XYZ file of C-alpha atoms in Angstrom:
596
model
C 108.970 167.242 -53.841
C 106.676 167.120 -57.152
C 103.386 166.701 -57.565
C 102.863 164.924 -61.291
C 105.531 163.885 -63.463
C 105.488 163.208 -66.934
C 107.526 160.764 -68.661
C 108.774 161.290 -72.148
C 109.027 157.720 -73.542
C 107.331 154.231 -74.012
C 107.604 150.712 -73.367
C 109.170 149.321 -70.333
C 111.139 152.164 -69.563
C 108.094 154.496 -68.894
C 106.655 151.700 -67.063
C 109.641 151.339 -64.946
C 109.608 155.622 -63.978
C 105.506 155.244 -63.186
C 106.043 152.788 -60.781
C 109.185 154.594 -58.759
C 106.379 157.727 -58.767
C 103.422 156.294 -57.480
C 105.427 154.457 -54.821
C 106.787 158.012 -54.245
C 102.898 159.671 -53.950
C 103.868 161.365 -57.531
C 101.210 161.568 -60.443
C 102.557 160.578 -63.423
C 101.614 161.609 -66.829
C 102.021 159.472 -70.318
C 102.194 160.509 -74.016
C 102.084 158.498 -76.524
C 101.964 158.019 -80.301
C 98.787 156.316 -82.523
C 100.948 153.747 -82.404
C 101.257 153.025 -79.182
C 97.588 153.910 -78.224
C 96.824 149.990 -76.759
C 100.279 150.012 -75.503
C 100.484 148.542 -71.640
C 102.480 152.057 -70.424
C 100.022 154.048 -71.315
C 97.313 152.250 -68.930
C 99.911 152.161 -66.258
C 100.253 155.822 -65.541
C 97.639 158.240 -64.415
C 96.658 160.829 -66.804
C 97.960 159.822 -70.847
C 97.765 162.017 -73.823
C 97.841 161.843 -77.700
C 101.148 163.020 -79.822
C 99.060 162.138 -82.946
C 100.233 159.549 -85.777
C 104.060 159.999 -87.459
C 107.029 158.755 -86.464
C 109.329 159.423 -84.051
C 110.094 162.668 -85.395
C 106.887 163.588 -85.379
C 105.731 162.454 -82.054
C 108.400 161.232 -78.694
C 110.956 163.514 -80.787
C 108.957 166.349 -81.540
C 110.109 169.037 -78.526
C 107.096 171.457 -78.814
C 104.063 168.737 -78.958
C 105.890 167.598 -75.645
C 106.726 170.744 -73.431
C 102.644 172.033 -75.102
C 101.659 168.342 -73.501
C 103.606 169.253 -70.201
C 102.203 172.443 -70.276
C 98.411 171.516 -70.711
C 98.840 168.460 -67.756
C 100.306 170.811 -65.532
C 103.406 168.907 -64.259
C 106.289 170.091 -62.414
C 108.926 167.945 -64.239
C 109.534 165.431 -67.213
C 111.875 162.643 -66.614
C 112.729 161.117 -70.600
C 113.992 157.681 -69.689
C 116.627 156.517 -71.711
C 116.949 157.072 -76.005
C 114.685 159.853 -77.944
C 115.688 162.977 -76.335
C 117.043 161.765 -72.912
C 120.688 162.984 -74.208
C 119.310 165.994 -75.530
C 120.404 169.310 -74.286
C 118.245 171.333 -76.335
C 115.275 169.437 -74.452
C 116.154 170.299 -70.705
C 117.216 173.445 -71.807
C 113.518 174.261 -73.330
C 111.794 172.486 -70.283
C 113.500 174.827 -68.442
C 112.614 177.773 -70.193
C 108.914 176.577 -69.741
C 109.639 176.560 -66.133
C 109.543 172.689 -65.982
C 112.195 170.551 -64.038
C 114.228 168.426 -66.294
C 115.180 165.198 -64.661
C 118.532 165.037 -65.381
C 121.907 166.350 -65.815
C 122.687 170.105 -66.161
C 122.326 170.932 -70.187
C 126.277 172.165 -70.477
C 127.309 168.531 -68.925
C 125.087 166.499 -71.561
C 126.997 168.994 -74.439
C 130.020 168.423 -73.252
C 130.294 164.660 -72.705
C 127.762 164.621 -75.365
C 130.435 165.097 -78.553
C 133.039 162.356 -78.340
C 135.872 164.553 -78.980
C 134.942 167.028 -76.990
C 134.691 164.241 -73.793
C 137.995 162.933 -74.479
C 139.756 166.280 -74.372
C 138.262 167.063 -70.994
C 138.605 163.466 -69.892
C 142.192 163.800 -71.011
C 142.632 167.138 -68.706
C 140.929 165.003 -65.524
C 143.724 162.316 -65.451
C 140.882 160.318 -66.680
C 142.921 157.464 -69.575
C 141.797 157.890 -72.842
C 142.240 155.608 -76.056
C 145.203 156.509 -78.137
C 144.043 158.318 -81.011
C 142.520 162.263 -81.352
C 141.110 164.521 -79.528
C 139.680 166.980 -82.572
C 137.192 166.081 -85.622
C 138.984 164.742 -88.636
C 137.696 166.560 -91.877
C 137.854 163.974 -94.663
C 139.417 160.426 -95.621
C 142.627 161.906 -96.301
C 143.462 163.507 -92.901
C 142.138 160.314 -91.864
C 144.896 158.029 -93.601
C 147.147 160.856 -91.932
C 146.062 159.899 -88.338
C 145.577 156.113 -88.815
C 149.234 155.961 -90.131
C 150.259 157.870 -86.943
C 148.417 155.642 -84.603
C 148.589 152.361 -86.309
C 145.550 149.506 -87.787
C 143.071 148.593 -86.617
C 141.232 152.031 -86.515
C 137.866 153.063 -84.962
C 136.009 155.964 -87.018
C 133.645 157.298 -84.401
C 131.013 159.881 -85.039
C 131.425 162.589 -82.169
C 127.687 162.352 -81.210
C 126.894 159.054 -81.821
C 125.995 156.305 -79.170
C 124.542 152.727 -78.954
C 126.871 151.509 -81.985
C 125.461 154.041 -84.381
C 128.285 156.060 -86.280
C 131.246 153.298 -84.898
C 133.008 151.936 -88.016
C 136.440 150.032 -87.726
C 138.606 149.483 -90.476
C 140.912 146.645 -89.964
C 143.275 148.266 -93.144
C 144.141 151.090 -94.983
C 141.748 149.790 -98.148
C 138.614 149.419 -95.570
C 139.151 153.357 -93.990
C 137.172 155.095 -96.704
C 134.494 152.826 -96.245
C 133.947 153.013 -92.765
C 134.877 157.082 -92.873
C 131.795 157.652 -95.055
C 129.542 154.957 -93.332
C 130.345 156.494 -89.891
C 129.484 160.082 -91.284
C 126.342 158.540 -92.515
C 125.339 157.140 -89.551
C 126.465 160.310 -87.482
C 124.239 162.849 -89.756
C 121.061 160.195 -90.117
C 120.599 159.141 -86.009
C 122.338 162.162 -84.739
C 122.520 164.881 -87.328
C 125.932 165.353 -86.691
C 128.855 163.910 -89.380
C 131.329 165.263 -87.108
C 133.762 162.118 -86.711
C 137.312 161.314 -85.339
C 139.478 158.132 -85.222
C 141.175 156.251 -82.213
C 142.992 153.166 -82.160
C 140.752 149.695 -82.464
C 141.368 147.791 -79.264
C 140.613 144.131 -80.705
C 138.285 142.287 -77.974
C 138.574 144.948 -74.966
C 136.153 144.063 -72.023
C 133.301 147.259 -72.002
C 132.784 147.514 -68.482
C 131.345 151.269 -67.284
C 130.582 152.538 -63.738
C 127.467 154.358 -61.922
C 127.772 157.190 -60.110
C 125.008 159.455 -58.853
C 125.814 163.144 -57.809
C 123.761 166.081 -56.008
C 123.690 169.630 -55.837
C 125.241 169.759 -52.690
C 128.759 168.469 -53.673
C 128.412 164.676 -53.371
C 129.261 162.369 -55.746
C 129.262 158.423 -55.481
C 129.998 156.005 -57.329
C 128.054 152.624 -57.281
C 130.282 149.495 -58.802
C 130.838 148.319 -62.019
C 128.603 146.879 -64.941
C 130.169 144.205 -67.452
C 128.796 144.788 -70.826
C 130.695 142.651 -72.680
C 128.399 140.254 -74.409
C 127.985 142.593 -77.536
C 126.627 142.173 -81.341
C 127.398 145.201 -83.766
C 128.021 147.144 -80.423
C 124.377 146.477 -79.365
C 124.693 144.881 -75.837
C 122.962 141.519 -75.197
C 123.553 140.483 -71.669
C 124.999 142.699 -68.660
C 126.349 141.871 -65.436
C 127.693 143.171 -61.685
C 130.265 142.702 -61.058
C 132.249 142.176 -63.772
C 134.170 138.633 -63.698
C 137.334 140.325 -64.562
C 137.626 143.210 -62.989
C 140.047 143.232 -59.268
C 139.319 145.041 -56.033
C 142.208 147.881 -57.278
C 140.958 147.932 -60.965
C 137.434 148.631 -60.064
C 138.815 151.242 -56.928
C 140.952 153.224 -59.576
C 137.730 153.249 -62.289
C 135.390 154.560 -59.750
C 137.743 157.307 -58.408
C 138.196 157.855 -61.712
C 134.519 158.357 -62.930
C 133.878 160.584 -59.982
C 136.663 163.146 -61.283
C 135.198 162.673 -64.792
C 131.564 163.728 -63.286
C 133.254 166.615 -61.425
C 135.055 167.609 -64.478
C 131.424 168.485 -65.946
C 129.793 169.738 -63.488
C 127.740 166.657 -63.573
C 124.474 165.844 -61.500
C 121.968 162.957 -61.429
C 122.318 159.524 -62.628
C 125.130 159.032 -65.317
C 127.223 156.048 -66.739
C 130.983 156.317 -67.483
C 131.808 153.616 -69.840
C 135.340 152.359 -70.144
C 137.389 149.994 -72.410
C 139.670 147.652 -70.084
C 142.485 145.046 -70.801
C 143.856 143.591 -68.237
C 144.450 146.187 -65.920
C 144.445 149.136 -67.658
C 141.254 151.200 -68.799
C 140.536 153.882 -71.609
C 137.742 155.727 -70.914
C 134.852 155.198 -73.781
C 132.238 158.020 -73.425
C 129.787 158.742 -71.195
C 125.938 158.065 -70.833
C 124.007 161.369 -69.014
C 120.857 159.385 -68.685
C 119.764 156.368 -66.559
C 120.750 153.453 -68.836
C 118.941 150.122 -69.643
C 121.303 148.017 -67.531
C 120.583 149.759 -64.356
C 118.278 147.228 -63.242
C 121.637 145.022 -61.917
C 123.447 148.221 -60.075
C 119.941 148.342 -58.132
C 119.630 144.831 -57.525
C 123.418 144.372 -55.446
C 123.046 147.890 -54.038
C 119.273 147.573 -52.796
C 118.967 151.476 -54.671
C 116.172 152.839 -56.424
C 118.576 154.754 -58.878
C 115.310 156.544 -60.912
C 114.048 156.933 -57.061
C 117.852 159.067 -56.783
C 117.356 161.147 -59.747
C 114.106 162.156 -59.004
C 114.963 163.543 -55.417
C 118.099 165.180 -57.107
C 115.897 167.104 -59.428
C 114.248 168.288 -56.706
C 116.876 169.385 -54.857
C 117.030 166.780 -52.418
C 120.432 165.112 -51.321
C 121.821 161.309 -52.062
C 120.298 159.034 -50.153
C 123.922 157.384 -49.685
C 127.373 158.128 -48.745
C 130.359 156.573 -50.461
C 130.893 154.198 -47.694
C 127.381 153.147 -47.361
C 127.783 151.606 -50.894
C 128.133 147.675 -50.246
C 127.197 145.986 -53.072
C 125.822 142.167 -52.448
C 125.712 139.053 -54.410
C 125.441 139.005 -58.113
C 123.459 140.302 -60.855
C 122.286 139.525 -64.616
C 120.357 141.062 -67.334
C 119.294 139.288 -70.399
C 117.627 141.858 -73.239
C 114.660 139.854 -74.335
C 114.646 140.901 -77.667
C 112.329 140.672 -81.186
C 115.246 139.418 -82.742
C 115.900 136.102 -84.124
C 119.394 135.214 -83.676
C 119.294 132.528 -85.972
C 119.573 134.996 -89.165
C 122.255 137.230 -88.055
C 119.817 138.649 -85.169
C 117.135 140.143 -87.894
C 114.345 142.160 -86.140
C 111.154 140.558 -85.853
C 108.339 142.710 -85.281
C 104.743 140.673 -84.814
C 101.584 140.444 -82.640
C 102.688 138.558 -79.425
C 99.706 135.927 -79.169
C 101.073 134.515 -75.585
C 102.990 135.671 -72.747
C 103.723 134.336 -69.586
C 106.897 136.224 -67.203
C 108.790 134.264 -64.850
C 108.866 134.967 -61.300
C 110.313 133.239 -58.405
C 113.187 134.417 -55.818
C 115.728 137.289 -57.581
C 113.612 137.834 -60.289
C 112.897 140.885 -61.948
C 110.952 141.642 -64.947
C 110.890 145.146 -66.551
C 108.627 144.592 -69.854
C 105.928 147.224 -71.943
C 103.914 144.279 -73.709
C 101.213 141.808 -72.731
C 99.458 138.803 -74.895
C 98.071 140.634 -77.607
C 100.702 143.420 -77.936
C 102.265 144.481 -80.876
C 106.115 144.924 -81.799
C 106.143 147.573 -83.957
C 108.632 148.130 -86.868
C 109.166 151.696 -86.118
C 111.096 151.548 -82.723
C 113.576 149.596 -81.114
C 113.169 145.838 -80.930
C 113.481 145.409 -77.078
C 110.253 143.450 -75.726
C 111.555 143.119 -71.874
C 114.474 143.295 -69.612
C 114.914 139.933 -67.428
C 116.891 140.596 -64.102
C 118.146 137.824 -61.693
C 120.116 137.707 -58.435
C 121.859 135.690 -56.088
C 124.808 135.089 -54.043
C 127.313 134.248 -56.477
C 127.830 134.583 -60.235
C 127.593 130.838 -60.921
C 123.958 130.551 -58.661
C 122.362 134.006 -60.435
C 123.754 132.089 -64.052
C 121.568 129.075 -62.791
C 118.921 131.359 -61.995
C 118.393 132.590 -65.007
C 118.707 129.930 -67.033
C 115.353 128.960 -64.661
C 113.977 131.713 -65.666
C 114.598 131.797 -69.190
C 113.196 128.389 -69.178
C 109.971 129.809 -67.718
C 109.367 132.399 -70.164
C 107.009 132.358 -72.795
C 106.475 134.602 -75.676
C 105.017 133.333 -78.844
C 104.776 135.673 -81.831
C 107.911 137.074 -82.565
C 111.026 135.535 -82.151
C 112.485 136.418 -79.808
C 116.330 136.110 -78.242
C 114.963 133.645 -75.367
C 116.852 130.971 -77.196
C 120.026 132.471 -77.578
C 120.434 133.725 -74.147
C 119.706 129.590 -73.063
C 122.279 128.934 -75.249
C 124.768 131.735 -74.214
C 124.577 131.171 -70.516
C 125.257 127.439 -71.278
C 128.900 127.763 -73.081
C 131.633 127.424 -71.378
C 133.582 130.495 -72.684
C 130.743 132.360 -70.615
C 131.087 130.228 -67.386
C 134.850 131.160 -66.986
C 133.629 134.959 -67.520
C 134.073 135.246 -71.150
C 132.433 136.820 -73.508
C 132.188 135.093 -76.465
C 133.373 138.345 -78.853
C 134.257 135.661 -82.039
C 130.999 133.565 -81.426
C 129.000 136.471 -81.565
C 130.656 138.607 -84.111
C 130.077 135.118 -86.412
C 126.455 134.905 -85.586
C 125.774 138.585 -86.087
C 128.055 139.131 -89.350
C 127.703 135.500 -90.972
C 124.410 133.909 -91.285
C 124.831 129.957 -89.696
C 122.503 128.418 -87.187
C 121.797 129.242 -83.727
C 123.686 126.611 -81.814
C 121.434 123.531 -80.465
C 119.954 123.847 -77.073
C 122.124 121.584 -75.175
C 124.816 123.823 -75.935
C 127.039 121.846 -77.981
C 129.208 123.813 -80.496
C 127.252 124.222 -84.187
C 128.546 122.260 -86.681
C 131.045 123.731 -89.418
C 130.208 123.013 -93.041
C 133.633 123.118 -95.260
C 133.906 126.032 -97.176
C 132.048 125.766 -100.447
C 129.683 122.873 -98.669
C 125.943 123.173 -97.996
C 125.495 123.662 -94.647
C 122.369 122.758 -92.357
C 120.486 125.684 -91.661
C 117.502 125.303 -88.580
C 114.363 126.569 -89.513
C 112.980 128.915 -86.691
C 109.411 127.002 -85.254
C 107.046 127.907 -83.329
C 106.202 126.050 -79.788
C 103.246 125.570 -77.939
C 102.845 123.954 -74.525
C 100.432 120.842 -73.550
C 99.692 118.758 -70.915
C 98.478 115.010 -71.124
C 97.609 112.368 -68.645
C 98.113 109.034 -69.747
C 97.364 105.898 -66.947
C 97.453 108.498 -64.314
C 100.306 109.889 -65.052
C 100.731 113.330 -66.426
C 103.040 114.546 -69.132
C 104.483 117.704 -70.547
C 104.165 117.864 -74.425
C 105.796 120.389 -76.847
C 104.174 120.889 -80.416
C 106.801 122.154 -82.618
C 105.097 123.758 -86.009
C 106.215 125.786 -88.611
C 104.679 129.276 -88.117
C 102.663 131.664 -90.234
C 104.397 133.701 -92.830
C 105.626 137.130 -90.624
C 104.955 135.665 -87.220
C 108.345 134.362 -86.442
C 109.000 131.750 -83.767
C 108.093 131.367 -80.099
C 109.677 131.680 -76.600
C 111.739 128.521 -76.854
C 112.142 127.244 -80.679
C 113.675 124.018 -81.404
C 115.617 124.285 -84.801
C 114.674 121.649 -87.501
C 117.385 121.165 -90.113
C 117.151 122.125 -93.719
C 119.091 123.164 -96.241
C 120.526 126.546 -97.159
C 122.079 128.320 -100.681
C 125.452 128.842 -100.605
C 126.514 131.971 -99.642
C 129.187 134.001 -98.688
C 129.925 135.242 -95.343
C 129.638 139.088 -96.170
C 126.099 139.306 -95.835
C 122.456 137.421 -95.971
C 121.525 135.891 -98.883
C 117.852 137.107 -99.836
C 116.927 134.445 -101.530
C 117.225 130.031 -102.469
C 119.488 129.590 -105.109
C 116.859 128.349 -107.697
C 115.432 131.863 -108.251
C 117.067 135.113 -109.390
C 115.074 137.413 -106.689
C 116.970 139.082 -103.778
C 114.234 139.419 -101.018
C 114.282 140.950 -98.055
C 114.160 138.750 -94.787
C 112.696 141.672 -92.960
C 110.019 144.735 -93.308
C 111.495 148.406 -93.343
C 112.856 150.765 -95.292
C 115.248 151.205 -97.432
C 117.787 153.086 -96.234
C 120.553 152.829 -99.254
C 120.797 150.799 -102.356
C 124.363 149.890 -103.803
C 123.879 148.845 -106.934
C 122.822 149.743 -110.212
C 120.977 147.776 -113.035
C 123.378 146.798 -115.558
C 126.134 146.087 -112.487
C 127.703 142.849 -112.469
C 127.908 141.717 -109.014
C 129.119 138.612 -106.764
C 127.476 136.084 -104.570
C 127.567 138.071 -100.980
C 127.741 141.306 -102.699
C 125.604 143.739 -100.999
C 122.193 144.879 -102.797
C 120.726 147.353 -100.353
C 120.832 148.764 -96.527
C 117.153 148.036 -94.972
C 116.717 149.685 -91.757
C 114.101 147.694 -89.410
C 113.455 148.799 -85.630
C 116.369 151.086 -85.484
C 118.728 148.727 -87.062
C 120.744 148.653 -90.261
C 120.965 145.175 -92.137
C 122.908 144.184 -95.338
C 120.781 142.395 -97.861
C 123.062 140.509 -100.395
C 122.684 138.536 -103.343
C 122.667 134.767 -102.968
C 124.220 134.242 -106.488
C 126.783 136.182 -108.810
C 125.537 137.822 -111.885
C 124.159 140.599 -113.702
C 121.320 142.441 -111.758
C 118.431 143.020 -114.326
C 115.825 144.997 -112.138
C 116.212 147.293 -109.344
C 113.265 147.207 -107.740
C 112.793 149.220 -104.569
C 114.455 153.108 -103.981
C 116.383 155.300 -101.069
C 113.549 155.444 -98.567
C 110.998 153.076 -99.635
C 109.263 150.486 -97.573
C 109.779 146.971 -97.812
C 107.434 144.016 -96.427
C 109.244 140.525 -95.360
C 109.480 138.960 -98.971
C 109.033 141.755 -101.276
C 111.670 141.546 -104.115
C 114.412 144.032 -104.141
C 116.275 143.317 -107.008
C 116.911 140.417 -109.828
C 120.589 138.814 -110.327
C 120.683 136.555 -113.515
């Protein structure tokens, strides 16, 4: 077994790998970025060095300041957690050139169910069911009309390497394909630098339900039950579940058997997710994940296995700890991303200083966060703050459970998605085992209020009607005894400029521009700027001065914590200034453009 392990990520994730190794008698080793210096990972392992100041590039993606960092600490393997170069072939393979264990799959598996079509060719070959659509890149929009006349609208452009809902376009008709052709090559080459794309056919509102499986060196392969991942915004999951609420005894039998001949197919070894698309019975195999992934907190919770526990003992050489018919999953399982998003504009990024945090705790309660009071959500990474993780004996107690624990929870600082997941877990779409895919797509794509508290269903303003729009507020907690008796009090305030709202916001009404659904307006309608609601960069701007444009029309991409969001204009006109440029940063406010 190893000695000292070093972890190639940040946040909770790194957190979560430093506390498998120490219970294992493993020294673990952090890197991080300036950054992240004051970050709570870096305190928690047991040796921590500098990458230096950049971005990612520069620092958790940068392959030689790493394996010179692994090198200098003197460990015997890097595990890389999930995102920045887990995936990356070219990563294990130059660990192992450096004599140092990767923590993962064999390199050839992680190329080969790496590219998309490459996956559903050998998928294809396994008896494993794929989507109708292609199994080879499609070169430009014309070959593309080609195959989306052969396998009918809707149509998903996919790039071959992306992942996460990067470089995943759909185009419902044959005027939308060239957009979402070019956008998914954009995507594809920015995240993944690879414009290699292909098409299948859109399955409107599929369940996205994927299986775990863990395999050896010494033959064995098992798979571990299914994950529901259903409850989705621009292909970004929100809540996860085991097991899923519509998936049979047969239908999850034949997907298991199924991902084990996928894994075989490959070669495959350590901890891996295949992810499938399923309607009714049937299922179309999606892609698959050759890393641990962020919902494996619920597998681990009905299966009592410590799946970063397995991985690490595969590296090593070291057998599963279970046999297929050990596996006996128990009870039921949720995980609610806490978020720095605020799902009241169209789930906008929120990056700010968290100035109080309290985690819940209780029975079946699992928290997996990076931050403290006092941390800060940076701009530069992904927006995930924490992962909250509840069990119990049935789906309907672990829903009341967490809906305890959400209620517990405090953050103040950013906004956070607290509030929707109160909501969420509340409607009864999600209480029969739905999963809301209209709800959410109108939230995400349309910017209307987040739905009150109680749960009752938001209110629909006619079209062409101002419609009441909450405010996000911020929420602090008091206590106050009046004639011996003591009360709880909530002050609800408006917060600073940037800061966002707190752990449980209560929406005050006030009116909003009218807009159109396309996109979010950046600005009231009794002043020609276009501001952005968010700080980033600017990733693409679509307009020119001199360009007459409508009300919803779309000024410029801004990319904030690894997310893309449309900025439109609140008002049809002529725009006069173009103020920002491909690549520049934006702060929350700053004027993009004017539209007289």
């Amino acid at each position: 077994m190893f000695t000292k392990v070093m972890v190639a990520n940040r946040g909770e994730i790194a957190i979560r790998v430093f506390r498998t190794l120490r219970e294992m008698g493993i020294r673990s080793v952090a890197v991080y970025s300036d950054t992240d210096r004051d970050a709570l990972f870096v305190a928690h392992a047991d040796e921590a060095y500098s990458l230096g100041p950049g971005l990612a590039a520069e620092t958790y993606l940068d392959v030689g300041k790493l394996i010179a960092i692994a090198r200098e600490a003197g460990v015997e393997a890097v595990h890389p957690g999930y995102g920045f170069l887990a995936e990356n072939a070219g990563f294990a393979r130059a660990l192992a050139e450096a004599g140092i264990v990767w923590i993962g799959p064999p390199p050839d598996a992680i190329d080969a169910m790496g590219s998309k079509v490459r996956s559903r060719a050998l998928m294809d070959a396994a008896g494993v069911p794929i989507v109708p659509g292609v199994t080879e890149p499609v070169a430009d929009v014309d070959a593309a009309r080609e195959v989306a006349e052969r396998i009918g609208y809707p149509v998903a452009v996919k790039a071959s390497s992306g992942g996460g809902g990067k470089g995943f376009r759909v185009a419902l008709t044959p005027e939308a394909l060239p957009d979402a052709f070019e956008g998914a090559i954009r995507e594809g080459e920015r995240f993944f630098a690879d414009g290699t794309v292909y098409l299948e056919r859109y399955l409107p509102e599929p369940r996205h339900v994927e299986i775990q499986i863990v395999a050896d060196d010494h033959g064995a392969c098992v798979w571990l039950g299914e994950r529901d991942c259903s409850v989705q915004r621009r292909h970004q999951k929100l809540v996860e579940e085991t097991p899923s609420p519509v998936v049979s005894d047969d239908l999850r039998r034949r997907m298991g058997e199924a991902s084990v001949r996928a894994a075989t197919a490959v070669g495959y070894r350590s901890a891996g997710t295949i992810e499938y698309l399923v309607s009714g019975e049937e299922f179309f195999f999606l892609e698959m994940n050759t890393r641990i992934q962020v919902e494996h907190t619920v597998t681990e919770m009905v299966t009592g296995l410590d799946l970063v526990r397995e991985q690490i003992r595969i590296a090593a050489g070291e057998p599963l700890s279970v046999a297929q018919d050990e596996v006996r999953p128990r009870g039921h399982a949720f995980e609610c991303r806490i978020n720095a998003e605020d799902a009241e504009q169209r789930f906008l990024p929120s990056p700010a200083l968290i100035t109080a945090y309290r985690e819940p705790a209780g029975p079946g309660v699992r928290v997996d966060s990076g931050v403290r009071a006092g941390s800060q959500i940076p701009e530069i990474y992904d927006p995930m703050v924490a992962k909250l993780v509840v069990w119990d004996v049935d789906r309907e107690s672990a829903r009341r459970r967490m809906l305890r624990a959400l209620d517990e929870y405090v953050i103040e600082g950013p906004a956070t998605l607290i509030p929707f997941h109160r909501w969420l877990l509340r409607q009864e779409e999600f209480i029969a085992g739905g999963a809301l895919h209209a709800e959410l797509n109108r939230m995400a794509d349309a910017p209307t209020p987040l739905p009150p508290a109680d749960g009752a269903a938001p209110a629909q303003a006619a079209p062409g009607d101002e419609a009441p729009e909450p405010a996000p507020q911020a929420e602090r907690h008091f206590t106050a005894e009046v004639n011996g008796r003591r009360f709880a009090v909530a002050l609800r305030y408006d917060p600073p400029a940037g800061g966002g709202g707190a752990g449980a916001p209560v929406p005050a009404p006030k009116k909003r521009a009218k807009r159109s659904a396309g996109g979010a307006a950046g600005a009231g309608g009794a002043t020609n700027e276009v501001v952005t609601p968010m700080q980033g960069t600017v990733l693409r701007t679509l307009v020119e001065v001199g360009q007459q444009v409508e009300a919803g029309a779309v000024i410029c991409i801004v990319e904030a914590m690894k997310m893309e969001n449309e900025v439109a204009a609140h008002q049809g006109g002529t725009v006069k200034e173009l103020r920002v440029a491909d690549g520049q940063g934006v702060a929350v406010g700053e004027v993009l453009a004017i539209v007289e």
